């Protein structure tokens, strides 16, 4: 079992529905090593799945309804077939995500006419919400994995990641890209996942054996529905249009510099971040595979500067924890991760440095009076089905 959430979800299911679940679907959260705000511009990303994630214990129902109990929120959502109709009344909060997943899943498994078999779900997460570790994609992918299992449908990582992204874009009002759900659906333990978000081509990149990845939670939070995330996406589209391109992926640094004088200054800086971040995300896999600490450290430092200065998605707490980490001699590289504004940063650290988290916590607390949390990871695996008290069934 990857974390406690799978075993907990099974117990919660039993209490909520009075029966043992058929099995538990578990999907990991992720920490993005480099390549932020590039996915929705058709660019490159390098996320790493976590061992921590979200579990959905499931069992089939005799009707066509989906009953989902969220143990973290203490709430139940009931979704009936008519609720999936386009005209169905407005849904909000986590119920909008759940309904969106069902609508988009049904559209991808054989047309809107197909009746889905009903399911009971009990969901439990081990991820902090709003921390930049992709808790919403883990929820969506765990539910999708459970729905496929209940309906005996083969798991297709790319199609299910598309369903999760569409649930966010069309039903939850977050204009995110494909990185988070694709990482949750297709990662390999011990490896980062290099994704070309235009073609969805991916490569598994092994982490250097002597390194560990430390996720550094600043204990500050943001909300993608109300943060400037969607505005950044719109700015990127405006910048691409000003440059006469379908997306910023198609634009080179030379083309950008040539157009600079005629461009709005803010749009220029947004485009500059995306175009240079794409280059860094393409260079990082080779530097990582070679365990080249100097090169990885420089790529992370450039990325951090670009995120804060040009893309303006930094935050004081993020800067403080990165500075605290970087003063430790065992820290090879550190940067903020994911959407930004608040939440988590990531550090690549020499595996032998036992005092890294204690020293970083002390320095961070001294500057901010906040108590951080740390998760050390070597990279978790993709979404999988677990049978309580047995091993994963990862058949694709
Ligand atoms: C959020 C989104 C992702 C991606 C990152 C920034 O995590 O869900 O699609 O855009 O922000 O890289």
Coordinates of C-alpha atoms and ligand atoms in Angstrom, one line a residue:
X1 CA 0.0 0.0 0.0
X2 CA 1.4 3.4 -0.9
X3 CA 0.2 5.3 2.2
X4 CA -2.5 4.8 4.9
X5 CA -5.3 6.3 2.8
X6 CA -6.1 3.1 1.0
X7 CA -6.5 1.1 4.2
X8 CA -8.4 3.9 5.8
X9 CA -10.7 4.3 2.8
X10 CA -11.6 0.6 3.0
X11 CA -12.6 0.9 6.7
X12 CA -14.5 4.1 6.0
X13 CA -16.4 2.4 3.2
X14 CA -17.4 -0.4 5.5
X15 CA -18.8 2.0 8.1
X16 CA -20.5 4.2 5.5
X17 CA -22.1 1.5 3.3
X18 CA -22.3 -1.5 5.7
X19 CA -20.3 -3.8 3.5
X20 CA -16.7 -4.5 2.5
X21 CA -15.5 -2.6 -0.6
X22 CA -14.7 -4.7 -3.8
X23 CA -11.3 -3.0 -3.8
X24 CA -9.6 0.4 -3.4
X25 CA -8.3 2.7 -6.2
X26 CA -5.4 4.9 -5.2
X27 CA -4.0 7.8 -7.2
X28 CA -0.8 9.7 -6.3
X29 CA -0.3 13.4 -5.8
X30 CA 2.7 15.0 -7.5
X31 CA 5.5 17.4 -7.1
X32 CA 6.6 19.1 -10.2
X33 CA 10.4 19.2 -10.5
X34 CA 10.5 21.8 -13.3
X35 CA 8.3 23.1 -16.1
X36 CA 5.6 25.2 -14.5
X37 CA 2.8 27.0 -16.4
X38 CA 4.1 25.3 -19.5
X39 CA 1.5 22.4 -19.7
X40 CA -1.4 24.6 -20.9
X41 CA 0.9 26.2 -23.4
X42 CA 1.6 22.8 -25.1
X43 CA 5.1 22.7 -23.5
X44 CA 7.3 20.4 -21.4
X45 CA 7.0 19.3 -17.7
X46 CA 8.9 17.0 -15.3
X47 CA 6.6 16.0 -12.4
X48 CA 7.3 13.2 -9.9
X49 CA 4.4 11.2 -8.4
X50 CA 4.3 11.0 -4.6
X51 CA 3.8 7.9 -2.5
X52 CA 1.0 10.0 -0.9
X53 CA -2.3 10.3 -2.7
X54 CA -6.1 9.9 -2.6
X55 CA -7.9 6.6 -2.2
X56 CA -11.4 5.7 -3.3
X57 CA -12.7 2.4 -1.9
X58 CA -15.5 1.2 -4.2
X59 CA -18.3 -1.3 -4.6
X60 CA -20.9 -1.7 -7.3
X61 CA -24.5 -0.7 -6.8
X62 CA -27.7 -2.4 -8.3
X63 CA -28.9 0.9 -9.7
X64 CA -27.3 3.6 -11.9
X65 CA -26.4 6.1 -9.1
X66 CA -23.1 7.1 -7.7
X67 CA -22.9 7.7 -3.9
X68 CA -19.6 9.2 -2.8
X69 CA -18.7 9.8 0.8
X70 CA -15.8 12.2 1.3
X71 CA -14.2 11.3 4.7
X72 CA -12.1 14.5 4.7
X73 CA -15.1 16.8 4.3
X74 CA -17.6 14.5 6.1
X75 CA -20.1 15.0 3.2
X76 CA -21.9 12.6 0.8
X77 CA -22.7 13.4 -2.8
X78 CA -25.4 11.4 -4.7
X79 CA -25.4 11.7 -8.4
X80 CA -28.2 10.2 -10.5
X81 CA -28.1 9.6 -14.3
X82 CA -30.3 12.7 -14.9
X83 CA -27.7 14.8 -13.1
X84 CA -25.3 14.2 -15.9
X85 CA -27.5 15.9 -18.5
X86 CA -26.0 19.2 -19.8
X87 CA -29.0 21.2 -18.5
X88 CA -28.7 19.7 -14.9
X89 CA -28.7 22.4 -12.2
X90 CA -25.5 24.1 -11.2
X91 CA -23.1 22.1 -8.9
X92 CA -20.4 23.6 -6.8
X93 CA -17.4 22.7 -4.7
X94 CA -16.2 19.1 -4.7
X95 CA -19.5 17.9 -6.1
X96 CA -18.8 19.8 -9.3
X97 CA -15.5 17.9 -9.6
X98 CA -17.2 14.6 -9.0
X99 CA -20.1 15.3 -11.5
X100 CA -17.6 16.6 -14.0
X101 CA -15.5 13.4 -13.7
X102 CA -18.6 11.3 -14.3
X103 CA -19.8 13.3 -17.3
X104 CA -16.3 13.3 -19.0
X105 CA -15.7 9.6 -18.2
X106 CA -19.0 8.6 -19.7
X107 CA -18.2 10.6 -22.8
X108 CA -14.9 8.7 -23.3
X109 CA -16.0 5.2 -22.7
X110 CA -18.4 4.7 -25.6
X111 CA -20.7 7.6 -26.0
X112 CA -23.2 9.5 -23.9
X113 CA -25.8 6.8 -24.4
X114 CA -24.0 4.2 -22.3
X115 CA -25.5 3.7 -18.9
X116 CA -22.9 3.5 -16.2
X117 CA -23.1 0.9 -13.5
X118 CA -23.8 2.5 -10.2
X119 CA -21.0 2.7 -7.5
X120 CA -20.6 3.4 -3.9
X121 CA -17.3 5.3 -3.2
X122 CA -15.6 6.2 0.1
X123 CA -12.8 8.7 -0.5
X124 CA -9.9 9.6 1.8
X125 CA -6.8 11.7 1.0
X126 CA -3.3 11.8 2.5
X127 CA -2.6 15.1 0.6
X128 CA -3.0 18.6 2.0
X129 CA -5.4 20.6 -0.2
X130 CA -4.4 23.8 -1.9
X131 CA -0.7 23.1 -1.3
X132 CA 0.3 22.6 -4.9
X133 CA 0.6 18.8 -4.6
X134 CA -2.3 18.1 -7.0
X135 CA -4.9 16.9 -4.6
X136 CA -7.8 17.6 -7.1
X137 CA -6.2 15.5 -9.9
X138 CA -5.5 12.7 -7.4
X139 CA -9.2 12.7 -6.4
X140 CA -10.3 12.7 -10.0
X141 CA -8.0 10.0 -11.1
X142 CA -8.8 7.8 -8.1
X143 CA -12.5 8.1 -8.9
X144 CA -11.9 7.4 -12.6
X145 CA -9.8 4.3 -11.7
X146 CA -12.6 3.1 -9.5
X147 CA -15.3 3.7 -12.1
X148 CA -13.3 1.7 -14.7
X149 CA -12.9 -1.2 -12.3
X150 CA -16.6 -1.3 -11.4
X151 CA -17.5 -1.2 -15.1
X152 CA -14.7 -3.6 -16.1
X153 CA -13.3 -1.1 -18.5
X154 CA -9.6 -1.2 -19.5
X155 CA -7.5 1.6 -17.9
X156 CA -6.1 4.0 -20.6
X157 CA -3.9 6.5 -18.9
X158 CA -4.0 9.3 -21.5
X159 CA -7.7 9.2 -22.1
X160 CA -8.5 9.2 -18.4
X161 CA -6.1 12.1 -17.8
X162 CA -7.9 14.0 -20.6
X163 CA -11.2 13.2 -18.8
X164 CA -9.8 14.6 -15.5
X165 CA -8.5 17.7 -17.2
X166 CA -11.9 18.3 -18.9
X167 CA -13.7 17.9 -15.5
X168 CA -11.6 20.8 -14.2
X169 CA -11.8 23.0 -17.3
X170 CA -15.5 22.5 -18.1
X171 CA -17.1 21.7 -14.8
X172 CA -14.9 23.2 -11.9
X173 CA -13.8 26.4 -13.6
X174 CA -10.1 25.8 -13.4
X175 CA -8.3 26.2 -16.7
X176 CA -5.4 23.8 -15.8
X177 CA -3.3 21.7 -18.1
X178 CA -2.7 17.9 -18.4
X179 CA 0.3 17.6 -16.2
X180 CA -1.3 16.6 -12.9
X181 CA -3.7 13.9 -14.0
X182 CA -1.3 12.4 -16.6
X183 CA 1.4 12.1 -13.9
X184 CA -1.2 10.5 -11.5
X185 CA -2.3 8.1 -14.3
X186 CA 1.0 7.2 -15.8
X187 CA 4.0 7.7 -13.4
X188 CA 6.5 5.0 -12.5
X189 CA 7.9 4.5 -9.0
X190 CA 11.4 5.9 -8.6
X191 CA 11.1 8.0 -11.7
X192 CA 10.1 11.5 -12.7
X193 CA 7.8 11.7 -15.8
X194 CA 9.0 13.9 -18.7
X195 CA 5.9 14.9 -20.7
X196 CA 5.6 16.7 -23.9
X197 CA 2.2 18.3 -23.3
X198 CA 1.5 18.8 -27.1
X199 CA 1.9 15.2 -28.2
X200 CA 1.5 13.6 -24.7
X201 CA 4.7 11.7 -25.4
X202 CA 6.4 10.7 -22.1
X203 CA 9.6 9.3 -20.8
X204 CA 10.4 7.9 -17.3
X205 CA 13.5 9.5 -15.9
X206 CA 15.3 7.7 -13.1
X207 CA 16.2 9.7 -10.0
X208 CA 19.9 9.7 -9.1
X209 CA 20.4 7.0 -6.5
X210 CA 22.2 9.2 -4.0
X211 CA 19.6 12.0 -4.1
X212 CA 16.2 12.4 -2.4
X213 CA 13.4 14.7 -3.2
X214 CA 12.1 16.8 -0.3
X215 CA 8.7 18.5 -0.7
X216 CA 8.7 21.6 1.6
X217 CA 5.2 22.7 2.6
X218 CA 5.3 26.4 3.7
X219 CA 2.0 26.0 5.6
X220 CA 0.4 28.7 3.4
X221 CA -2.5 27.9 1.0
X222 CA -4.0 29.1 -2.2
X223 CA -7.1 28.3 -4.2
X224 CA -6.8 27.9 -8.0
X225 CA -10.5 28.9 -8.6
X226 CA -10.0 32.3 -7.0
X227 CA -6.2 32.8 -7.5
X228 CA -4.7 34.5 -10.5
X229 CA -4.2 31.1 -12.2
X230 CA -6.9 31.5 -14.8
X231 CA -5.7 35.0 -15.5
X232 CA -2.2 33.8 -16.2
X233 CA -3.6 31.3 -18.7
X234 CA -5.5 34.1 -20.5
X235 CA -2.4 36.2 -20.6
X236 CA -0.5 33.4 -22.2
X237 CA -3.2 33.1 -24.9
X238 CA -3.0 36.8 -25.5
X239 CA 0.8 36.7 -25.7
X240 CA 0.6 33.9 -28.3
X241 CA -2.0 35.8 -30.3
X242 CA 0.2 38.9 -30.3
X243 CA 3.0 36.8 -31.6
X244 CA 0.9 35.3 -34.3
X245 CA 1.2 31.8 -32.9
X246 CA -1.4 29.1 -31.9
X247 CA 0.4 28.6 -28.6
X248 CA 3.6 29.8 -26.9
X249 CA 5.1 26.4 -27.6
X250 CA 5.5 27.4 -31.2
X251 CA 7.5 30.6 -30.4
X252 CA 11.3 30.8 -30.1
X253 CA 13.2 33.1 -27.9
X254 CA 14.6 34.9 -31.0
X255 CA 11.0 35.5 -32.3
X256 CA 10.0 36.8 -28.9
X257 CA 12.9 39.2 -28.7
X258 CA 12.2 40.5 -32.2
X259 CA 8.6 41.2 -31.3
X260 CA 9.4 42.8 -27.9
X261 CA 9.2 46.4 -28.9
X262 CA 5.7 46.0 -30.3
X263 CA 4.4 43.9 -27.4
X264 CA 2.7 44.8 -24.2
X265 CA 5.4 44.6 -21.4
X266 CA 3.4 42.3 -19.2
X267 CA 2.6 39.9 -22.0
X268 CA 6.2 39.9 -23.1
X269 CA 7.3 38.8 -19.6
X270 CA 4.6 36.0 -19.4
X271 CA 5.8 34.7 -22.8
X272 CA 9.4 34.9 -21.7
X273 CA 8.8 32.7 -18.7
X274 CA 7.0 30.1 -20.7
X275 CA 9.5 29.9 -23.6
X276 CA 12.6 29.8 -21.3
X277 CA 10.9 27.4 -18.9
X278 CA 10.2 25.0 -21.8
X279 CA 13.9 25.0 -22.5
X280 CA 14.8 24.3 -18.9
X281 CA 12.2 21.5 -18.7
X282 CA 13.7 19.9 -21.8
X283 CA 17.3 20.2 -20.4
X284 CA 16.5 18.9 -16.9
X285 CA 16.0 15.1 -17.7
X286 CA 19.6 14.8 -19.0
X287 CA 21.1 16.8 -16.1
X288 CA 19.1 14.6 -13.7
X289 CA 20.1 11.4 -15.3
X290 CA 23.7 12.4 -15.1
X291 CA 23.3 13.4 -11.4
X292 CA 24.8 16.8 -12.4
X293 CA 24.1 18.8 -9.3
X294 CA 25.6 22.0 -10.7
X295 CA 23.4 21.9 -13.8
X296 CA 20.2 20.9 -12.0
X297 CA 20.8 23.6 -9.4
X298 CA 21.3 26.3 -12.1
X299 CA 18.1 25.2 -14.0
X300 CA 16.1 25.3 -10.8
X301 CA 17.5 28.8 -9.8
X302 CA 16.7 30.2 -13.3
X303 CA 13.2 28.7 -13.1
X304 CA 12.6 30.3 -9.7
X305 CA 13.7 33.7 -10.9
X306 CA 11.5 33.4 -14.0
X307 CA 8.5 32.3 -12.0
X308 CA 8.8 35.2 -9.6
X309 CA 10.1 38.0 -11.8
X310 CA 8.4 37.3 -15.2
X311 CA 5.4 35.2 -14.4
X312 CA 4.7 36.8 -11.0
X313 CA 3.4 33.7 -9.2
X314 CA 5.8 33.9 -6.3
X315 CA 5.0 34.3 -2.6
X316 CA 7.0 35.5 0.5
X317 CA 6.7 32.1 2.2
X318 CA 7.9 30.2 -0.8
X319 CA 10.9 32.5 -1.2
X320 CA 11.7 32.1 2.5
X321 CA 11.7 28.3 2.5
X322 CA 13.8 28.2 -0.7
X323 CA 16.4 30.5 0.8
X324 CA 16.4 28.4 4.0
X325 CA 16.9 25.2 2.1
X326 CA 19.6 26.6 -0.2
X327 CA 21.9 27.6 2.7
X328 CA 22.2 23.8 3.6
X329 CA 25.3 22.4 1.9
X330 CA 23.5 19.2 1.0
X331 CA 20.9 21.0 -1.1
X332 CA 21.6 20.6 -4.8
X333 CA 18.6 22.5 -6.1
X334 CA 15.4 24.2 -4.8
X335 CA 12.4 26.0 -6.4
X336 CA 8.7 26.5 -5.9
X337 CA 6.5 23.9 -7.5
X338 CA 3.1 23.9 -9.2
X339 CA 0.9 26.9 -9.7
X340 CA 2.7 29.1 -7.2
X341 CA 1.5 31.9 -4.9
X342 CA 1.7 29.7 -1.8
X343 CA 1.9 26.0 -0.9
X344 CA 4.9 23.9 -1.5
X345 CA 8.5 24.2 -2.8
X346 CA 10.8 21.3 -3.7
X347 CA 14.4 20.6 -3.0
X348 CA 16.8 17.9 -4.3
X349 CA 19.1 16.9 -1.5
X350 CA 22.0 14.6 -0.9
X351 CA 20.5 11.4 0.6
X352 CA 23.1 11.4 3.4
X353 CA 22.0 14.7 4.9
X354 CA 20.0 13.7 7.9
X355 CA 19.6 17.2 9.4
X356 CA 18.3 18.9 6.2
X357 CA 14.7 19.1 7.3
X358 CA 15.4 20.1 10.9
X359 CA 17.8 22.9 9.9
X360 CA 15.6 24.2 7.1
X361 CA 12.5 24.2 9.4
X362 CA 14.5 26.2 12.0
X363 CA 15.6 28.8 9.6
X364 CA 12.2 29.1 7.9
X365 CA 10.4 29.4 11.3
X366 CA 12.8 32.1 12.4
X367 CA 11.9 34.2 9.3
X368 CA 8.2 33.6 9.1
X369 CA 7.0 32.3 12.4
X370 CA 5.3 29.5 10.5
X371 CA 5.9 25.8 11.0
X372 CA 6.6 23.9 7.8
X373 CA 6.0 20.3 7.0
X374 CA 8.3 18.0 4.9
X375 CA 7.6 14.9 2.8
X376 CA 10.6 13.0 1.6
X377 CA 9.9 11.0 -1.6
X378 CA 11.7 8.8 -4.1
X379 CA 8.7 8.9 -6.5
X380 CA 5.5 6.9 -6.2
X381 CA 3.8 4.8 -8.8
X382 CA 0.7 5.5 -11.0
X383 CA -2.9 5.0 -10.0
X384 CA -3.6 1.4 -9.1
X385 CA -6.2 -0.9 -7.7
X386 CA -5.5 -2.4 -4.2
X387 CA -7.3 -5.3 -2.6
X388 CA -7.5 -4.6 1.1
X389 CA -4.7 -6.5 2.9
X390 CA -3.1 -7.5 -0.4
X391 CA -0.9 -6.1 -3.2
X392 CA -1.5 -3.7 -6.0
X393 CA -3.0 -4.9 -9.2
X394 CA -1.4 -2.6 -11.7
X395 CA -2.7 -4.3 -14.9
X396 CA -3.2 -1.7 -17.6
Ligands
LIG1 C1 -1.5 23.6 -11.5 C2 -2.2 23.1 -12.7 C3 -1.3 22.4 -13.7 C4 -0.1 23.3 -14.0 C5 0.5 23.9 -12.8 C6 1.6 24.9 -13.1 O1 -0.9 22.6 -10.7 O2 -3.2 22.1 -12.3 O3 -2.0 22.0 -14.9 O4 -0.5 24.3 -14.9 O5 -0.4 24.5 -11.9 O6 2.7 24.3 -13.7

